[in-house]
């Protein structure tokens, strides 16, 4: 049976892994919409290969380039924020939400409002919108499947069990490329070093988030919204080998863990085939070669991001959206070479101290908080 799919963020790292899997089962999938921000050549190439109905760029100024690249193909081209939302609202069996950052929120909400099934990679959208997004999922009868490897692991470990029986959900963290660095050395970390993750091949923003541990902080908040066990039953441990992707401990003392290679194709395949399974090209786990699995407590002195995320999750309201927005701005500034690595968490904390909006009640409110928090973070960086 053919299934229809749209991929928001098709030209990114998660988008590429998703399309690789679709390529391996080409006859199963009918591709409806593929989107990017401004990678017009790449998007057009993918749209033609996968015979998409429509290709969309978020940045409207790139639409001319997309049209040129698609000339003669018969594939519709569109650009701009509204076009992204319209494309995401086209009915499909599965939407892969893989835009990076809060920019993915409105299109993801458009897919949710169709009552569809959404494979959610775009954690920043859920962190920012939290209750607004989960309420929309419930209201529209949508289904969220977690793509993030940790949440996908937890999702798998929870199958067939009652949430009331959960004692702990443990998110594992690789610790990133700077896990063993001293505080002084962290001050000298460069963008090139930060994006060179030891285990995972990912986009630049999430790679920096992994290096600051903000990725785990965002995932902590993401887990809070996805799995209703309460904040006091969520914890983080560092597991440098990234083989156990997360664990659920039950009240009888049983711990279920999901293990696999550090390759996003595994959790993406789990979402594509859900509730069944599909083949992936990933090598089977070779545990004797891996040898040992080790665990550490996170060091929140060197990496304060998980503390900030925990505080923000407890505070609720608009705080998670502020944390996310400030982090996006600070990471962009670090990647551009303007902000030292250790200032990223400082900018986030100072923005949180300056701006405490009340709980957003709809998408418009979330986007307004996001805008204001970015403005505040930018001002902080200018006046530092
Ligand atoms: P990439 O940076 O590799 O790709 C981002 C995608 O989003 C690209 O298609 C990009 O288009 C598009 N995009 C960027 N900005 C905008 C915008 N303003 N409007 C519309 N589209 C935009 O990111 P990743 O694939 O690494 O990550 C995507 C999401 O998945 C993130 O939320 C990340 O946290 C999450 N995730 C990623 C994992 C990974 O292994 N990479 C693992 C788990 C979660 P263009 O090419 O034109 O810039």
XYZ file of C-alpha atoms and ligand atoms in Angstrom:
432
model
C 0.000 0.000 0.000
C 1.365 3.428 -0.934
C 1.711 6.021 1.835
C 2.022 9.756 1.362
C 4.686 11.801 3.106
C 5.840 15.416 3.419
C 9.267 16.324 4.728
C 9.710 19.755 6.291
C 13.437 20.450 6.302
C 14.200 17.964 3.515
C 17.666 19.379 2.772
C 18.950 18.953 6.335
C 20.632 16.085 8.112
C 17.397 14.452 9.341
C 15.789 15.181 5.970
C 18.642 13.414 4.152
C 18.447 10.344 6.411
C 14.683 10.196 5.921
C 14.998 10.423 2.145
C 17.683 7.718 2.157
C 15.209 5.373 3.839
C 12.447 6.345 1.434
C 14.822 5.702 -1.473
C 15.223 2.139 -0.185
C 11.430 1.597 -0.232
C 10.582 3.891 -3.121
C 7.450 1.991 -4.147
C 5.912 2.462 -0.661
C 6.027 6.244 -0.609
C 4.364 9.072 -2.501
C 6.155 12.328 -1.707
C 3.851 15.336 -1.443
C 5.830 18.332 -0.110
C 9.555 18.864 0.388
C 10.758 22.063 2.028
C 13.984 23.937 2.752
C 14.928 27.459 3.752
C 17.036 28.519 0.772
C 18.957 25.450 -0.512
C 17.226 25.757 -3.857
C 19.462 23.529 -6.007
C 19.434 20.714 -3.472
C 15.689 21.009 -2.888
C 14.909 21.006 -6.605
C 17.137 17.953 -7.130
C 15.333 16.062 -4.371
C 11.893 17.179 -5.536
C 12.641 15.875 -9.036
C 14.165 12.609 -7.817
C 11.209 11.897 -5.519
C 8.597 13.359 -7.886
C 7.230 15.645 -5.175
C 3.999 17.548 -5.778
C 5.430 20.762 -4.378
C 8.783 22.193 -3.254
C 8.784 25.132 -0.851
C 11.457 27.499 0.412
C 10.842 29.292 3.699
C 12.845 32.298 2.539
C 10.670 33.950 -0.088
C 13.655 35.703 -1.683
C 14.899 32.249 -2.768
C 11.718 31.380 -4.693
C 13.069 32.685 -8.010
C 16.066 30.373 -7.737
C 13.816 27.429 -6.889
C 11.551 28.160 -9.865
C 14.574 28.278 -12.174
C 15.934 25.021 -10.791
C 12.543 23.312 -11.246
C 11.832 24.749 -14.698
C 10.157 22.194 -16.963
C 9.724 19.622 -14.211
C 6.007 20.253 -13.635
C 6.672 20.475 -9.887
C 4.942 23.337 -8.113
C 7.221 25.844 -6.370
C 6.314 28.176 -3.527
C 8.075 30.386 -1.005
C 7.554 32.207 2.287
C 6.168 31.467 5.719
C 2.543 31.092 4.600
C 3.567 28.782 1.739
C 5.409 26.566 4.239
C 2.295 26.353 6.409
C 0.070 25.655 3.389
C 2.375 22.878 2.209
C 2.470 21.369 5.707
C -1.333 21.433 5.783
C -1.664 19.257 2.669
C -3.148 15.975 3.908
C -0.570 13.164 4.104
C -0.158 9.916 5.999
C 3.061 11.140 7.642
C 4.742 14.516 8.060
C 8.393 14.565 9.058
C 8.986 17.807 10.996
C 12.722 18.364 10.555
C 13.149 22.123 10.226
C 15.717 23.393 12.704
C 14.615 25.844 15.381
C 11.408 27.616 16.235
C 11.075 28.384 12.503
C 9.537 24.906 12.282
C 6.792 25.619 14.790
C 4.099 27.152 12.570
C 4.396 24.514 9.793
C 4.396 21.727 12.385
C 1.269 23.197 13.961
C -0.329 23.340 10.497
C 0.304 19.592 10.108
C -1.053 18.940 13.612
C -4.208 20.907 12.792
C -4.876 18.417 9.977
C -5.042 15.671 12.607
C -2.172 13.869 10.918
C 0.719 11.757 12.134
C 3.843 13.823 12.694
C 7.321 12.369 13.111
C 8.788 15.154 15.209
C 12.510 15.872 15.009
C 12.094 19.624 15.481
C 12.411 19.634 19.289
C 12.636 23.448 19.477
C 9.015 23.654 18.278
C 7.744 21.449 21.107
C 9.980 23.128 23.697
C 8.702 26.573 22.678
C 5.038 25.697 22.309
C 4.783 22.973 25.008
C 1.207 22.915 26.273
C -0.040 24.812 23.205
C 1.251 22.060 20.933
C 0.142 19.114 23.087
C -3.326 20.674 23.437
C -3.513 21.059 19.640
C -2.468 17.416 19.207
C -5.303 16.338 21.527
C -7.848 18.718 19.997
C -7.174 17.645 16.417
C -6.613 13.942 17.100
C -3.062 14.135 15.749
C -0.301 11.670 16.609
C 3.259 12.697 17.522
C 5.977 10.128 16.912
C 9.321 11.158 18.431
C 12.259 11.107 16.013
C 14.838 12.277 18.532
C 16.794 9.113 19.309
C 16.302 9.440 23.083
C 12.559 10.046 22.880
C 12.136 7.387 20.272
C 13.933 5.002 22.643
C 11.630 5.993 25.517
C 8.585 5.684 23.254
C 9.663 2.134 22.384
C 10.402 1.240 26.032
C 6.970 2.482 27.112
C 5.055 0.308 24.626
C 2.691 -2.046 26.419
C 3.328 -0.434 29.808
C 1.375 1.996 31.969
C 2.874 5.437 32.568
C 1.794 5.137 36.246
C 4.231 2.228 36.617
C 7.244 4.333 35.567
C 9.755 5.085 38.310
C 12.318 6.893 36.172
C 12.805 7.952 32.616
C 16.533 8.329 32.026
C 17.719 10.357 29.066
C 21.236 9.460 28.021
C 23.658 12.126 26.787
C 26.901 11.543 24.926
C 28.442 14.518 26.708
C 29.457 16.007 23.360
C 32.933 16.805 22.026
C 33.970 18.800 25.136
C 32.915 16.291 27.801
C 36.409 16.071 29.280
C 37.480 19.696 28.706
C 38.308 21.968 31.626
C 36.355 25.162 32.202
C 39.373 27.209 30.994
C 39.705 25.188 27.812
C 35.960 25.547 27.120
C 36.507 29.318 26.881
C 38.659 28.684 23.801
C 36.283 26.276 21.996
C 35.788 27.160 18.337
C 32.748 26.528 16.093
C 34.785 23.982 14.130
C 35.542 22.009 17.288
C 31.949 22.275 18.528
C 30.356 20.860 15.373
C 32.726 17.870 15.291
C 30.561 15.534 17.377
C 32.330 12.307 18.376
C 29.340 9.974 17.730
C 26.665 11.688 15.630
C 26.715 13.435 12.245
C 24.191 16.265 12.596
C 23.358 19.822 11.519
C 25.439 22.683 12.940
C 22.923 24.019 15.457
C 22.170 20.708 17.188
C 25.896 19.891 17.188
C 26.621 23.077 19.156
C 23.667 22.271 21.433
C 25.246 18.875 22.086
C 28.548 20.535 22.936
C 26.912 22.904 25.470
C 24.566 20.125 26.694
C 21.656 22.436 25.808
C 20.539 19.675 23.479
C 19.954 17.498 26.540
C 18.257 20.412 28.270
C 15.885 20.844 25.321
C 15.323 17.086 25.322
C 14.511 17.136 29.026
C 11.716 19.641 28.314
C 10.689 17.692 25.207
C 10.399 14.513 27.298
C 8.302 16.359 29.867
C 5.745 17.274 27.200
C 5.814 13.925 25.387
C 5.688 11.544 28.341
C 3.394 12.579 31.202
C 5.363 11.165 34.143
C 6.147 14.519 35.809
C 9.441 16.361 36.105
C 10.590 14.561 39.248
C 10.742 11.270 37.355
C 12.948 12.535 34.537
C 16.727 12.463 34.787
C 19.823 12.713 32.622
C 22.982 10.621 32.678
C 26.054 10.911 30.509
C 26.805 7.791 28.457
C 29.728 8.631 26.148
C 29.330 5.635 23.801
C 25.772 6.644 22.670
C 24.705 3.007 22.430
C 21.882 3.082 24.970
C 19.607 5.795 23.619
C 17.503 6.078 26.786
C 15.869 3.932 29.457
C 12.671 3.496 31.412
C 12.764 2.022 34.904
C 9.504 0.568 36.237
C 8.304 0.267 39.835
C 9.083 -3.454 39.957
C 12.787 -2.655 39.416
C 12.872 -3.603 35.719
C 14.724 -1.208 33.450
C 14.006 -1.321 29.725
C 16.596 0.283 27.464
C 16.752 0.742 23.711
C 20.185 0.168 22.168
C 21.325 0.806 18.639
C 24.007 2.355 16.452
C 24.487 6.138 16.590
C 22.640 6.640 13.350
C 19.440 8.658 13.043
C 18.182 6.236 10.413
C 17.222 3.870 13.254
C 14.743 6.164 15.062
C 13.563 7.650 11.753
C 12.846 4.143 10.428
C 10.961 3.388 13.623
C 8.681 6.372 12.857
C 8.356 5.644 9.132
C 7.308 2.039 9.711
C 5.401 2.567 12.986
C 3.764 0.489 14.360
C 5.707 -2.018 12.264
C 9.466 -2.269 11.513
C 11.497 -1.766 8.374
C 15.034 -2.566 7.232
C 17.786 0.026 7.578
C 21.292 -0.038 6.073
C 22.790 0.299 9.588
C 25.373 -2.215 10.723
C 24.114 -4.493 13.522
C 25.416 -3.637 16.995
C 28.673 -5.402 17.712
C 28.760 -5.308 21.512
C 31.983 -7.318 22.006
C 33.811 -4.790 19.809
C 32.227 -1.875 21.701
C 33.466 -3.622 24.845
C 32.068 -1.474 27.624
C 29.285 0.972 28.267
C 30.041 3.689 30.809
C 27.952 6.245 32.663
C 28.650 9.555 34.423
C 26.697 12.206 36.279
C 26.356 15.417 34.231
C 28.663 18.221 35.380
C 26.393 21.247 35.613
C 29.240 23.554 36.644
C 30.998 23.237 33.316
C 27.742 22.665 31.400
C 24.973 24.693 33.086
C 22.448 24.207 30.263
C 20.717 21.175 31.793
C 20.224 23.084 35.072
C 18.701 25.993 33.151
C 16.378 23.663 31.266
C 15.264 21.957 34.476
C 14.540 25.322 36.107
C 12.650 26.453 33.038
C 10.604 23.254 32.920
C 9.622 23.799 36.563
C 8.783 27.454 35.902
C 6.614 26.581 32.862
C 4.623 29.387 31.229
C 6.612 31.193 28.569
C 10.001 30.294 30.073
C 10.807 27.317 27.781
C 10.159 29.514 24.714
C 12.500 32.171 26.124
C 15.217 29.606 26.815
C 14.922 28.218 23.308
C 14.893 31.587 21.549
C 17.845 32.939 23.520
C 19.765 29.755 22.830
C 19.067 29.938 19.081
C 20.335 33.517 18.952
C 23.400 32.767 21.070
C 24.291 29.639 19.068
C 23.987 31.572 15.789
C 26.299 34.236 17.196
C 28.807 31.595 18.358
C 28.728 29.896 14.934
C 29.348 33.284 13.308
C 32.440 33.689 15.480
C 31.036 36.579 17.547
C 30.315 34.905 20.907
C 32.651 32.764 23.016
C 31.396 29.214 23.610
C 30.914 29.597 27.375
C 28.864 32.778 26.874
C 26.053 30.813 25.188
C 24.629 29.571 28.501
C 25.268 32.978 30.115
C 23.219 34.745 27.434
C 20.408 32.207 27.911
C 20.409 32.627 31.697
C 20.538 36.430 31.533
C 17.684 36.523 29.009
C 15.624 34.313 31.313
C 16.379 36.682 34.216
C 15.252 39.713 32.205
C 12.144 38.365 30.561
C 9.443 36.212 32.212
C 6.348 36.249 30.009
C 3.106 34.661 31.137
C 1.965 31.342 29.722
C 1.188 31.586 25.989
C -2.335 30.472 25.150
C -1.941 29.998 21.399
C 0.536 29.872 18.537
C 0.516 33.664 18.121
C 1.493 34.125 21.775
C 4.351 31.615 21.487
C 5.708 33.354 18.400
C 5.449 36.742 20.157
C 7.429 35.405 23.150
C 9.986 33.916 20.759
C 10.401 37.273 18.975
C 10.738 39.284 22.176
C 13.209 36.810 23.718
C 15.390 36.997 20.587
C 15.337 40.774 20.808
C 16.329 40.680 24.481
C 19.124 38.170 23.845
C 20.472 40.272 20.971
C 20.480 43.388 23.156
C 22.325 41.507 25.879
C 24.995 40.384 23.447
C 25.365 43.884 21.994
C 25.853 45.454 25.411
C 28.096 42.748 26.852
P 19.989 20.903 9.527
O 20.575 22.224 9.856
O 20.851 19.861 8.942
O 18.736 21.122 8.525
C 17.744 22.049 8.816
C 16.656 22.026 7.768
O 15.722 23.082 8.072
C 17.149 22.311 6.348
O 16.295 21.694 5.429
C 17.006 23.845 6.259
O 16.911 24.313 4.929
C 15.689 24.025 6.990
N 15.557 25.346 7.577
C 16.488 26.019 8.301
N 16.015 27.218 8.679
C 14.766 27.307 8.172
C 13.773 28.321 8.193
N 13.972 29.501 8.811
N 12.592 28.094 7.551
C 12.381 26.922 6.913
N 13.292 25.919 6.859
C 14.458 26.109 7.484
O 19.280 20.409 10.842
P 19.143 18.911 11.392
O 18.592 18.028 10.321
O 20.383 18.540 12.093
O 18.046 19.104 12.534
C 16.682 19.321 12.208
C 15.871 19.215 13.491
O 15.951 17.873 13.955
C 16.410 20.104 14.633
O 15.327 20.556 15.397
C 17.252 19.128 15.467
O 17.306 19.501 16.824
C 16.456 17.836 15.289
N 17.271 16.641 15.443
C 18.339 16.436 14.618
C 19.130 15.311 14.755
C 20.272 15.034 13.837
O 20.900 13.982 13.943
N 20.599 15.916 12.920
C 18.872 14.341 15.833
C 17.695 14.628 16.600
C 16.935 15.750 16.420
P 18.237 24.873 4.147
O 19.013 23.650 3.739
O 17.692 25.622 2.995
O 18.985 25.728 5.147
